[in-house]
Coordinates of C-alpha atoms and ligand atoms in Angstrom, one line a residue:
M1 CA 137.7 110.8 74.1
A2 CA 138.6 108.3 76.8
R3 CA 138.7 109.5 80.4
E4 CA 141.4 108.5 82.8
P5 CA 140.3 105.6 84.8
R6 CA 138.7 106.3 88.0
S7 CA 140.3 105.2 91.4
I8 CA 139.0 102.8 93.7
D9 CA 138.4 106.0 96.0
E10 CA 136.3 108.0 93.5
L11 CA 134.2 105.0 92.4
T12 CA 132.2 105.0 95.9
I13 CA 131.8 106.3 99.2
W14 CA 131.7 103.2 101.0
E15 CA 134.6 101.4 102.8
D16 CA 132.7 98.0 102.2
A17 CA 132.5 98.6 98.6
K18 CA 136.4 99.7 98.4
A19 CA 137.5 96.6 100.3
M20 CA 135.8 94.4 97.9
L21 CA 136.6 96.5 94.8
R22 CA 140.4 96.1 96.1
K23 CA 139.7 92.0 96.5
A24 CA 137.9 91.9 93.0
K25 CA 141.2 93.6 91.3
R26 CA 143.5 91.0 93.5
E27 CA 141.2 88.0 92.5
G28 CA 140.7 89.0 88.9
V29 CA 137.2 89.5 89.1
E30 CA 135.2 92.2 86.6
T31 CA 133.2 94.3 87.8
V32 CA 130.3 97.1 86.5
Y33 CA 133.1 99.5 86.8
D34 CA 135.4 97.8 84.5
R35 CA 132.9 97.2 82.0
L36 CA 131.9 101.3 82.0
E37 CA 135.3 102.1 81.3
Q38 CA 135.2 99.4 78.2
Q39 CA 131.9 100.9 76.9
T40 CA 133.2 104.6 77.5
P41 CA 132.9 106.9 75.4
H42 CA 129.1 106.1 74.7
C43 CA 127.7 106.6 71.5
K44 CA 126.7 110.4 71.0
F45 CA 123.6 109.7 69.1
C46 CA 122.4 107.5 71.5
E47 CA 123.1 109.6 74.4
L48 CA 121.0 112.5 72.5
G49 CA 118.3 110.1 71.9
T50 CA 118.7 110.6 68.4
T51 CA 119.0 107.1 66.9
C52 CA 116.0 104.9 65.8
R53 CA 115.8 101.4 65.0
N54 CA 111.9 101.3 64.6
C55 CA 112.1 99.8 61.4
T56 CA 114.5 98.4 58.6
M57 CA 114.1 101.4 56.2
G58 CA 116.6 102.4 59.1
P59 CA 118.3 102.7 61.5
C60 CA 118.4 106.3 61.0
R61 CA 120.8 108.7 63.1
V62 CA 119.6 112.1 62.7
S63 CA 121.7 115.5 63.5
E64 CA 121.7 118.7 62.2
K65 CA 123.6 117.6 58.7
R66 CA 120.9 114.8 58.3
P67 CA 118.2 116.0 60.1
R68 CA 115.3 113.5 59.4
G69 CA 115.3 109.7 59.2
V70 CA 114.4 107.8 56.3
C71 CA 111.0 108.0 56.6
G72 CA 111.2 111.8 57.6
A73 CA 111.0 111.6 61.4
D74 CA 112.9 114.2 62.8
A75 CA 114.8 114.5 66.2
D76 CA 111.5 115.6 68.2
V77 CA 109.8 112.6 66.9
I78 CA 112.6 110.1 67.3
V79 CA 113.5 111.3 70.9
A80 CA 109.8 111.2 72.0
R81 CA 109.5 108.0 70.5
N82 CA 112.4 106.5 72.4
F83 CA 111.5 108.1 75.6
G84 CA 108.0 107.2 75.6
R85 CA 109.3 103.5 74.8
F86 CA 111.8 103.9 77.8
V87 CA 109.4 104.9 79.9
T88 CA 106.7 102.2 78.8
G89 CA 109.4 99.5 79.6
G90 CA 109.6 100.6 83.0
A91 CA 105.8 100.8 83.6
A92 CA 105.6 97.2 81.8
A93 CA 108.2 96.1 84.3
H94 CA 106.4 97.3 87.4
S95 CA 103.3 96.4 86.3
D96 CA 103.9 92.8 85.3
H97 CA 105.2 92.7 89.0
G98 CA 102.0 93.9 90.2
R99 CA 100.4 91.2 87.8
D100 CA 102.2 88.4 89.5
L101 CA 100.9 89.3 93.2
M102 CA 97.4 89.7 91.5
E103 CA 97.9 86.1 90.4
V104 CA 99.2 84.7 93.8
F105 CA 96.2 86.4 95.1
E106 CA 93.5 84.9 92.8
A107 CA 95.1 81.4 93.3
L108 CA 94.7 81.9 97.1
V109 CA 91.3 82.8 96.8
Q110 CA 90.7 79.6 94.3
G111 CA 92.4 77.6 96.9
D112 CA 95.4 77.1 94.9
A113 CA 98.2 78.5 96.9
P114 CA 98.3 76.6 99.9
H115 CA 101.5 78.5 101.2
Y116 CA 100.2 82.0 100.7
K117 CA 97.7 83.6 103.0
I118 CA 95.9 86.8 103.6
T119 CA 98.0 88.3 106.1
D120 CA 96.0 91.4 106.3
E121 CA 92.3 91.0 106.0
A122 CA 91.4 94.3 107.2
K123 CA 93.5 95.9 104.5
M124 CA 92.2 93.7 102.0
L125 CA 88.6 94.8 103.0
R126 CA 89.7 98.1 103.2
L127 CA 91.1 98.2 99.6
A128 CA 87.9 96.5 98.3
G129 CA 85.6 99.2 99.7
E130 CA 88.1 102.0 98.3
V131 CA 87.1 100.5 94.8
G132 CA 83.4 100.2 95.6
I133 CA 83.2 96.4 96.2
E134 CA 80.4 95.5 98.6
T135 CA 81.9 94.2 101.9
E136 CA 78.9 94.5 104.5
G137 CA 78.1 90.8 105.8
R138 CA 80.0 89.0 103.2
E139 CA 82.5 86.0 103.4
S140 CA 86.0 87.0 103.2
M141 CA 87.1 85.1 100.4
E142 CA 84.2 86.2 98.3
V143 CA 85.0 89.9 98.7
A144 CA 88.6 88.7 97.7
S145 CA 87.7 87.0 94.7
D146 CA 85.9 90.6 93.7
L147 CA 88.8 92.5 94.2
A148 CA 91.4 90.1 92.2
E149 CA 88.2 90.7 89.8
C150 CA 88.7 94.3 89.7
F151 CA 92.4 94.4 89.8
F152 CA 92.5 92.2 86.7
G153 CA 90.0 94.8 85.3
D154 CA 92.5 97.5 85.7
F155 CA 94.8 95.8 83.4
G156 CA 92.4 95.3 80.7
S157 CA 90.5 97.6 77.7
R158 CA 87.1 98.0 79.4
K159 CA 87.5 100.6 81.6
K160 CA 87.3 104.3 81.3
S161 CA 90.1 104.9 84.3
I162 CA 91.9 102.7 86.6
S163 CA 90.0 102.1 90.1
L164 CA 92.5 103.4 92.4
L165 CA 92.6 106.8 91.0
S166 CA 89.7 107.0 93.9
R167 CA 92.8 108.5 95.9
V168 CA 93.5 111.2 93.6
P169 CA 91.9 114.6 94.4
D170 CA 89.1 115.5 91.9
V171 CA 91.2 118.7 90.5
R172 CA 93.8 116.2 89.5
K173 CA 91.4 114.1 87.8
E174 CA 90.1 116.8 85.8
K175 CA 93.3 118.2 84.7
W176 CA 94.4 114.6 83.7
A177 CA 90.9 114.1 82.0
K178 CA 91.4 117.3 80.0
L179 CA 94.7 116.3 78.7
G180 CA 93.7 113.1 77.6
M181 CA 96.3 111.8 80.2
T182 CA 93.9 109.6 82.4
P183 CA 95.1 106.1 82.4
R184 CA 92.5 103.4 81.3
G185 CA 94.1 100.4 81.6
V186 CA 97.5 99.2 82.7
D187 CA 98.1 96.8 79.6
R188 CA 96.2 98.9 77.3
E189 CA 98.4 102.1 77.7
I190 CA 101.6 100.2 77.5
A191 CA 100.4 98.3 74.1
E192 CA 99.2 101.8 72.9
M193 CA 102.3 103.1 73.5
M194 CA 104.1 100.6 71.2
H195 CA 101.4 101.2 68.7
R196 CA 102.0 104.9 68.9
T197 CA 105.7 104.6 68.4
H198 CA 105.7 102.4 65.1
M199 CA 106.7 104.1 62.1
G200 CA 104.0 106.3 61.1
V201 CA 101.6 106.7 63.9
D202 CA 102.0 109.5 66.6
N203 CA 104.4 112.2 65.0
D204 CA 104.0 114.8 67.1
A205 CA 106.5 115.0 70.1
A206 CA 104.3 116.6 72.6
N207 CA 101.3 114.2 71.9
T208 CA 103.5 111.5 72.3
M209 CA 104.8 112.6 75.7
I210 CA 101.2 113.2 77.2
H211 CA 101.0 109.3 76.0
A212 CA 104.1 108.4 78.2
A213 CA 102.8 110.3 81.1
R214 CA 99.7 108.7 80.9
T215 CA 101.5 105.3 80.7
A216 CA 103.5 105.9 83.7
L217 CA 100.3 106.9 85.6
A218 CA 99.0 103.5 85.0
D219 CA 102.0 102.3 86.6
G220 CA 102.1 104.6 89.6
W221 CA 98.2 104.4 90.4
G222 CA 97.8 101.1 88.8
G223 CA 100.5 98.2 88.2
S224 CA 103.0 99.4 91.0
M225 CA 99.8 100.6 93.5
I226 CA 98.4 97.1 93.1
G227 CA 101.6 95.3 93.6
T228 CA 102.3 97.1 96.8
E229 CA 99.0 96.9 98.1
L230 CA 98.3 93.2 97.4
S231 CA 102.0 92.4 98.9
D232 CA 100.6 93.9 102.2
V233 CA 97.5 91.7 102.0
L234 CA 99.5 88.7 101.4
F235 CA 102.5 89.2 103.8
G236 CA 101.4 91.9 106.0
T237 CA 101.3 95.8 106.1
P238 CA 104.7 97.0 107.3
T239 CA 104.9 98.1 110.9
P240 CA 108.3 100.0 112.4
S241 CA 111.0 97.5 113.2
R242 CA 114.9 97.4 113.5
S243 CA 117.2 95.8 111.3
T244 CA 120.8 96.2 109.7
A245 CA 122.5 97.1 106.6
N246 CA 125.7 96.6 104.6
L247 CA 128.1 94.0 103.6
A248 CA 128.8 92.8 107.1
V249 CA 125.3 91.2 107.4
I250 CA 126.7 88.6 105.6
K251 CA 127.8 86.2 108.6
E252 CA 131.3 84.2 108.2
D253 CA 130.1 81.4 110.2
M254 CA 126.4 81.0 108.7
V255 CA 125.1 79.6 105.4
N256 CA 124.7 82.7 103.4
L257 CA 121.8 82.9 101.0
L258 CA 121.1 86.2 99.5
V259 CA 117.7 87.1 97.8
H260 CA 117.8 89.7 94.7
G261 CA 115.3 91.1 92.7
H262 CA 111.7 92.4 93.3
S263 CA 108.9 90.1 94.0
P264 CA 108.0 89.2 97.6
V265 CA 106.7 85.9 96.1
V266 CA 109.7 84.4 95.7
S267 CA 111.6 85.8 98.8
E268 CA 108.7 85.3 101.5
M269 CA 108.6 81.7 100.7
I270 CA 112.6 81.1 101.0
L271 CA 112.3 82.7 103.7
A272 CA 110.1 80.5 105.3
A273 CA 111.9 77.4 103.9
A274 CA 115.1 78.6 105.5
R275 CA 113.4 78.9 109.2
E276 CA 112.2 75.3 109.0
P277 CA 114.0 73.4 111.6
E278 CA 115.1 70.2 109.3
I279 CA 116.9 72.5 107.2
V280 CA 118.7 74.5 109.7
A281 CA 119.7 71.5 111.1
R282 CA 121.6 70.3 107.9
A283 CA 123.2 73.5 108.0
K284 CA 124.6 72.9 111.8
E285 CA 125.8 69.2 110.4
L286 CA 127.5 70.9 108.0
G287 CA 129.4 73.0 110.5
A288 CA 127.4 76.6 109.9
N289 CA 126.0 78.3 113.0
G290 CA 122.5 78.3 110.7
I291 CA 121.0 80.4 107.9
N292 CA 121.4 83.8 107.2
I293 CA 118.9 85.3 104.6
A294 CA 119.8 88.8 103.6
G295 CA 118.8 90.8 100.9
L296 CA 119.8 92.9 98.0
C297 CA 118.1 95.7 96.0
C298 CA 114.3 95.7 96.2
T299 CA 113.2 92.2 97.3
G300 CA 115.6 92.8 99.7
N301 CA 113.7 96.2 100.6
E302 CA 110.3 94.0 100.7
L303 CA 111.8 91.5 103.5
L304 CA 113.3 94.3 105.3
M305 CA 109.9 96.2 105.5
R306 CA 107.9 93.3 106.6
K307 CA 110.2 91.0 108.1
G308 CA 113.4 93.0 109.5
I309 CA 115.8 90.8 107.1
P310 CA 119.1 92.5 107.2
M311 CA 119.9 94.5 103.7
A312 CA 123.3 93.2 102.1
G313 CA 123.3 96.1 99.7
N314 CA 122.1 98.0 96.7
H315 CA 122.5 98.0 93.0
L316 CA 126.1 98.6 92.8
M317 CA 126.8 96.2 95.7
T318 CA 125.2 93.1 94.3
E319 CA 128.7 92.0 92.7
L320 CA 130.6 93.0 95.5
A321 CA 128.8 90.9 98.0
I322 CA 129.6 87.7 96.0
I323 CA 133.3 88.9 96.2
T324 CA 133.1 88.5 99.9
G325 CA 133.3 84.7 99.0
A326 CA 131.0 84.0 101.8
V327 CA 127.7 83.7 100.0
E328 CA 126.6 80.1 99.2
A329 CA 123.7 81.3 96.8
V330 CA 122.0 84.1 95.2
V331 CA 118.2 83.7 94.4
V332 CA 116.8 86.0 91.9
D333 CA 113.5 86.8 90.6
Y334 CA 113.5 89.8 88.2
Q335 CA 114.8 93.4 87.6
C336 CA 118.0 95.0 88.1
I337 CA 120.0 91.7 88.1
M338 CA 123.0 92.1 86.6
P339 CA 123.8 89.2 84.2
S340 CA 127.4 89.4 85.3
L341 CA 126.4 88.1 88.5
I342 CA 126.6 84.6 86.7
Q343 CA 130.3 85.1 86.0
V344 CA 131.0 86.7 89.5
S345 CA 129.2 83.3 91.2
G346 CA 131.2 81.5 88.9
C347 CA 134.5 82.8 90.7
Y348 CA 133.4 81.4 93.7
H349 CA 131.5 78.7 95.3
T350 CA 127.9 80.7 95.1
K351 CA 125.2 79.0 93.3
F352 CA 123.1 81.4 91.3
I353 CA 119.4 80.6 91.2
D354 CA 116.5 81.8 88.8
T355 CA 113.4 81.5 89.9
T356 CA 110.7 82.4 87.0
E357 CA 110.4 81.5 83.7
K358 CA 110.5 85.2 82.3
A359 CA 113.9 86.3 83.9
R360 CA 116.2 83.2 83.2
F361 CA 119.9 83.6 83.2
T362 CA 122.1 81.2 81.0
G363 CA 124.0 79.3 83.4
A364 CA 121.7 79.6 86.4
I365 CA 120.0 76.9 88.2
H366 CA 116.4 77.3 87.3
F367 CA 113.5 76.7 89.4
D368 CA 109.8 77.4 87.9
F369 CA 108.1 79.0 90.9
E370 CA 104.6 78.3 90.9
P371 CA 102.1 79.4 93.7
H372 CA 100.8 75.8 94.4
T373 CA 104.3 74.4 94.7
A374 CA 106.0 77.7 96.1
L375 CA 107.4 76.3 99.5
E376 CA 108.4 72.6 98.1
Q377 CA 110.3 74.5 95.6
A378 CA 111.9 76.9 98.4
R379 CA 112.8 74.1 100.3
K380 CA 114.8 72.9 97.4
I381 CA 116.4 76.0 96.9
V382 CA 117.5 76.6 100.6
S383 CA 118.8 73.1 100.4
I384 CA 121.1 74.0 97.3
A385 CA 122.4 76.7 99.7
V386 CA 123.0 74.9 102.6
E387 CA 124.8 72.0 100.7
A388 CA 127.1 74.6 99.3
F389 CA 128.5 75.8 102.2
A390 CA 130.9 72.6 102.2
E391 CA 132.4 73.9 99.1
R392 CA 133.3 77.5 100.5
D393 CA 136.8 78.2 100.7
P394 CA 137.5 80.0 103.8
S395 CA 140.9 81.3 102.7
R396 CA 138.9 83.4 100.1
V397 CA 136.4 85.1 102.5
E398 CA 136.6 88.8 103.7
I399 CA 133.7 90.1 105.2
P400 CA 134.4 94.1 105.6
G401 CA 133.1 96.4 108.4
E402 CA 130.4 96.0 111.0
P403 CA 126.4 96.0 110.3
I404 CA 124.8 99.4 110.5
E405 CA 121.5 99.9 112.6
V406 CA 118.5 100.9 110.4
M407 CA 114.7 101.3 111.2
T408 CA 112.2 100.4 109.0
G409 CA 108.5 99.5 108.1
F410 CA 107.0 103.2 107.4
S411 CA 104.0 102.2 105.7
N412 CA 101.1 104.6 105.5
E413 CA 99.2 102.9 107.7
A414 CA 102.4 102.8 110.4
V415 CA 102.7 106.4 110.0
I416 CA 99.2 107.2 110.6
E417 CA 99.1 105.1 113.5
A418 CA 102.2 106.7 114.8
L419 CA 100.3 109.9 114.5
G420 CA 97.6 108.7 116.6
G421 CA 95.1 107.5 114.0
S422 CA 95.1 110.4 111.3
L423 CA 96.9 112.4 109.3
D424 CA 96.2 115.9 111.3
P425 CA 99.1 116.0 113.4
L426 CA 101.3 116.0 110.1
V427 CA 99.3 118.4 108.6
K428 CA 99.8 120.5 111.8
A429 CA 103.5 120.2 111.9
I430 CA 103.7 121.1 107.8
A431 CA 101.4 124.1 108.6
D432 CA 103.4 125.2 111.7
G433 CA 106.7 124.9 109.7
D434 CA 108.1 122.2 111.9
I435 CA 108.2 120.2 108.9
R436 CA 108.5 122.6 106.1
G437 CA 107.9 120.0 103.2
A438 CA 108.9 116.2 102.1
V439 CA 111.0 114.8 99.5
G440 CA 110.9 111.4 98.1
I441 CA 114.4 110.1 97.4
V442 CA 114.2 107.1 95.2
G443 CA 115.7 104.6 92.8
C444 CA 119.0 103.3 92.1
N445 CA 122.5 103.4 91.5
N446 CA 124.4 104.3 88.3
P447 CA 128.2 103.4 88.1
K448 CA 128.8 106.9 86.1
I449 CA 128.1 108.3 89.3
K450 CA 130.2 107.9 92.5
H451 CA 128.2 105.4 94.4
D452 CA 125.7 106.7 96.7
S453 CA 127.3 110.1 97.2
L454 CA 124.3 112.0 95.6
N455 CA 121.8 109.9 97.2
V456 CA 123.2 110.4 100.9
G457 CA 124.3 114.1 100.2
L458 CA 120.9 115.2 99.0
A459 CA 119.4 113.3 101.9
K460 CA 121.6 114.9 104.5
E461 CA 121.0 118.5 102.9
L462 CA 117.3 118.1 103.1
I463 CA 116.7 117.4 106.6
K464 CA 119.1 120.3 107.7
R465 CA 116.6 122.2 106.1
D466 CA 113.6 120.8 108.3
I467 CA 112.6 118.6 105.0
L468 CA 111.4 115.4 105.7
V469 CA 113.0 112.6 103.4
L470 CA 111.1 109.4 102.4
V471 CA 113.5 106.8 100.9
T472 CA 112.6 103.7 98.7
G473 CA 114.5 101.4 96.6
C474 CA 118.3 101.5 96.6
V475 CA 118.4 104.8 98.5
T476 CA 117.4 102.9 101.1
T477 CA 120.5 101.2 101.7
A478 CA 122.5 104.4 101.1
A479 CA 120.6 106.1 103.8
G480 CA 121.1 103.2 105.9
K481 CA 124.7 103.0 105.8
A482 CA 124.8 106.8 106.1
G483 CA 123.3 106.3 109.8
L484 CA 120.0 108.4 108.3
L485 CA 117.4 105.3 109.2
V486 CA 117.9 105.6 113.1
P487 CA 116.1 107.9 115.5
E488 CA 119.5 109.3 116.3
A489 CA 120.0 110.7 112.8
I490 CA 117.7 113.6 114.3
E491 CA 120.8 115.4 115.4
M492 CA 121.7 115.8 111.6
A493 CA 118.2 117.4 110.7
G494 CA 116.9 120.8 111.4
P495 CA 115.3 122.1 114.7
G496 CA 111.9 121.6 113.7
L497 CA 112.1 118.3 112.1
K498 CA 114.4 117.2 115.1
K499 CA 111.5 118.4 117.4
I500 CA 108.9 116.5 115.6
C501 CA 110.6 113.2 114.7
G502 CA 112.4 113.3 118.3
A503 CA 108.9 113.4 119.9
L504 CA 108.0 110.6 117.7
G505 CA 110.9 108.6 118.1
V506 CA 111.4 107.9 114.5
P507 CA 114.1 109.1 112.4
P508 CA 114.2 112.1 109.7
V509 CA 114.4 109.6 107.1
L510 CA 111.7 107.3 106.7
H511 CA 112.1 103.9 104.8
Y512 CA 109.1 103.6 102.5
G513 CA 109.8 100.3 100.9
S514 CA 110.7 99.1 97.8
C515 CA 110.5 100.8 94.1
V516 CA 106.8 99.7 93.4
D517 CA 106.5 101.3 97.2
N518 CA 106.8 104.6 95.7
A519 CA 103.1 103.8 95.1
R520 CA 102.9 104.7 99.1
I521 CA 104.3 107.8 98.6
I522 CA 101.8 109.1 95.9
Q523 CA 99.0 107.8 98.0
L524 CA 100.1 109.8 100.9
C525 CA 100.4 113.0 98.7
G526 CA 96.6 112.3 97.5
A527 CA 95.5 111.9 101.0
L528 CA 97.6 115.1 102.0
A529 CA 96.0 117.0 99.3
K530 CA 92.5 116.1 99.9
A531 CA 92.9 116.5 103.6
L532 CA 93.8 120.4 102.6
N533 CA 91.3 120.4 99.9
V534 CA 94.2 121.1 97.3
D535 CA 95.8 119.5 94.5
I536 CA 99.0 117.7 94.6
S537 CA 100.7 120.3 92.9
D538 CA 100.1 122.8 95.7
L539 CA 101.8 120.8 98.5
P540 CA 105.1 121.7 99.5
V541 CA 106.5 118.1 98.3
G542 CA 109.2 116.8 95.9
A543 CA 110.9 113.7 94.4
S544 CA 114.0 112.8 93.4
S545 CA 116.0 110.1 91.8
P546 CA 119.8 111.1 92.3
E547 CA 121.4 108.2 90.6
W548 CA 118.9 106.7 88.5
Y549 CA 119.6 104.3 85.6
S550 CA 116.7 102.3 85.2
E551 CA 113.3 102.3 82.8
K552 CA 111.6 101.8 85.6
A553 CA 113.0 104.8 87.6
A554 CA 112.0 107.0 84.5
S555 CA 108.5 105.7 84.9
I556 CA 108.5 106.4 88.7
G557 CA 109.8 110.2 87.8
L558 CA 107.2 110.7 84.9
Y559 CA 104.3 109.7 87.0
A560 CA 105.5 111.7 90.0
V561 CA 105.6 114.6 87.7
A562 CA 102.4 113.9 86.2
S563 CA 101.0 113.8 89.6
G564 CA 102.1 117.1 90.2
I565 CA 105.2 116.6 92.3
Y566 CA 108.4 118.8 91.3
T567 CA 111.0 116.0 90.5
H568 CA 114.7 116.1 90.5
L569 CA 116.9 113.7 88.3
G570 CA 120.8 113.8 89.1
H571 CA 121.6 113.3 85.3
P572 CA 119.3 113.6 82.2
P573 CA 117.6 111.0 80.4
N574 CA 118.8 110.5 76.7
I575 CA 116.4 113.5 75.4
L576 CA 118.8 116.4 74.9
G577 CA 118.6 115.8 71.3
S578 CA 115.5 117.3 71.1
E579 CA 115.0 120.9 72.0
T580 CA 111.0 120.2 72.2
V581 CA 111.2 117.2 74.5
T582 CA 113.5 118.4 77.1
N583 CA 111.8 121.8 77.1
L584 CA 108.7 120.2 77.8
A585 CA 110.3 117.9 80.4
V586 CA 112.2 120.8 82.3
S587 CA 109.3 123.5 81.8
G588 CA 106.6 123.0 79.7
L589 CA 105.0 120.2 81.8
E590 CA 104.9 122.8 84.5
D591 CA 102.0 124.6 82.6
L592 CA 100.4 121.5 81.6
V593 CA 100.1 119.3 85.1
G594 CA 101.8 121.7 87.6
A595 CA 105.1 120.5 88.1
S596 CA 108.1 119.6 86.0
F597 CA 111.5 117.6 86.3
F598 CA 114.9 119.5 87.1
I599 CA 118.3 117.9 86.3
E600 CA 120.9 118.7 88.8
S601 CA 124.5 116.7 89.6
D602 CA 125.0 118.7 93.1
A603 CA 123.4 117.8 96.1
V604 CA 123.5 121.3 97.5
K605 CA 122.3 123.0 94.7
T606 CA 119.6 120.5 94.4
A607 CA 118.6 121.1 98.2
E608 CA 118.4 124.8 97.3
M609 CA 116.0 124.3 94.3
F610 CA 113.8 121.9 96.4
D611 CA 113.8 124.9 99.2
E612 CA 112.8 127.5 96.8
R613 CA 109.9 125.4 95.5
I614 CA 109.0 124.2 98.8
K615 CA 108.9 128.1 100.2
A616 CA 106.8 129.3 97.3
K617 CA 104.3 126.5 97.7
R618 CA 104.3 127.2 101.2
K619 CA 103.6 130.9 100.5
A620 CA 100.7 129.8 98.2
L621 CA 99.1 128.0 101.1
G622 CA 99.1 131.0 103.2
L623 CA 102.2 129.4 105.7
S624 CA 105.1 130.8 106.6
E625 CA 108.1 130.3 104.7
Ligands
XCC701 FE1 116.8 98.6 90.4 FE2 114.4 98.3 92.7 FE3 116.8 101.2 90.7 FE4 117.2 99.7 92.7 S1 116.3 101.5 92.9 S2 118.3 99.8 91.0 S3 115.4 100.1 89.8 S4 116.3 97.9 92.5 NI1 114.3 100.8 92.0
SF4_702 FE1 114.3 105.5 60.1 FE2 111.9 106.1 60.3 FE3 112.5 103.7 60.5 FE4 113.1 105.1 62.4 S1 111.1 104.6 61.9 S2 114.3 103.9 61.5 S3 113.7 107.1 61.6 S4 113.1 105.1 58.8

């Protein structure tokens, strides 16, 4: 049954978004919301996860009437296989991003990446120490070379477990070993999932799900974690700083270049090129006041965290940013870049530039970013943006609202430093009940859900209950626009959180980075569990992805659960066609790994669920509720 199209007010909570949706209507520009209407209703079988296209005896759709595919696979097997591949897509995306950082790091060690450098050498040496590489009395580049070798090894097939499991409490590792869930190698688990889900291989839903968890763990504690750590080594470990967010960070009097995607390898070079005097002078010659770099999605998070570059918007704002009519260029690397951006750019003077061989967009201007020529490429790209300023049509420019202040840069290192050098004050605040627990709110936007309503709603409900919130990914922009990422937001928090954050001068909602940076959150959980001598599943913590859409979010959710973190999703993945798989996700995993998923679309109810969970965990630790 087709539903009534939603009004603009029902699509999003933001005024800047509404203004641009109205402009899109006026100017006849199609957006993600229009296409969602066209695609609704979706295929019921696909929604339930009960379709299979894994061989040409099919495709098959199973139901009560036709309970088995041609090969005999039932709904449990089909749903588990589909979910397994779905998660694996996400793990592959994060991890291949991690690999790109390894390649730049290795090129640097080999002297083949002249424009990159080791910015945080101390962190590089610390990392090397953590994975058992000798650092005493050795040249830094020698250590770096061993570290690159070690991380490449983590992607392969020769290890029994990936190296950063050194950050996981022993009890948790023993659990994984018993379940056959220990991640051995990033690429290995990914490839093995593709093998298992071929026709006639793994035909036991629970067994497939265990391997899905193992693949997700290889992402969280492997590919993503390596991506995050090497990004810090190369571009600097984030420290607290101030910036701004929303569409008004786009400047009418400047050349606006938006970076979109995920990898700092490209965006950091764009930023460096845009700061060179010659190119700024050219912008001024053309009548602009300078060059304004702003971010979208996670590459935006990377630059926001490390360089304080303003954030124009999250996933559902990417089309709308171009609709301001003031964007000279959108420069993308990969992931979450709607192909529609090509069409939207085409409606304006906006140049759409892709930068990697593995993520090309038909109709885009293409550059092939390589470590040894990165800065030259970046200069050419910024020049294209600058020259496009002359083509802008001022009569079509509309930039809504005013930028909102945000505080960013909360890496674990920065948090520990703010706490005076150790996690002890945090442990004490938790023990005293000032901070009752912590929840990471992560992930995306999804046009099926009123834009950012749940992301913001949940964050507000949690801090009221003295639950510290950490945000990453597209939730960052949501929290920022809602005024939650500034120290003054303690006024919206409960008394305990207000006291602690007030004393430290930090917001009750901490920006922890991009999607790969969820690795920072599990690392923190691992460290807290070790400090308390308990398992991660004993901690009063949770994770949530209220408005998720992507395979990557599914991988993040599953590695959180498999690490022992109770995890909320605002809507279910496509698994409801199998009772076995659904039950495993929402309860069975609890017995296996000490945590499970829960699905809830209401912010208050979700906060109450976390509250109950945190109470129970605190009680079990002998703490006041
Ligand atoms: Fe993509 Fe990372 Fe989701 Fe945003 S949050 S829509 S995955 S950009 Ni990760
Ligand atoms: Fe159908 Fe089985 Fe082939 Fe899937 S693997 S398409 S269920 S025959």
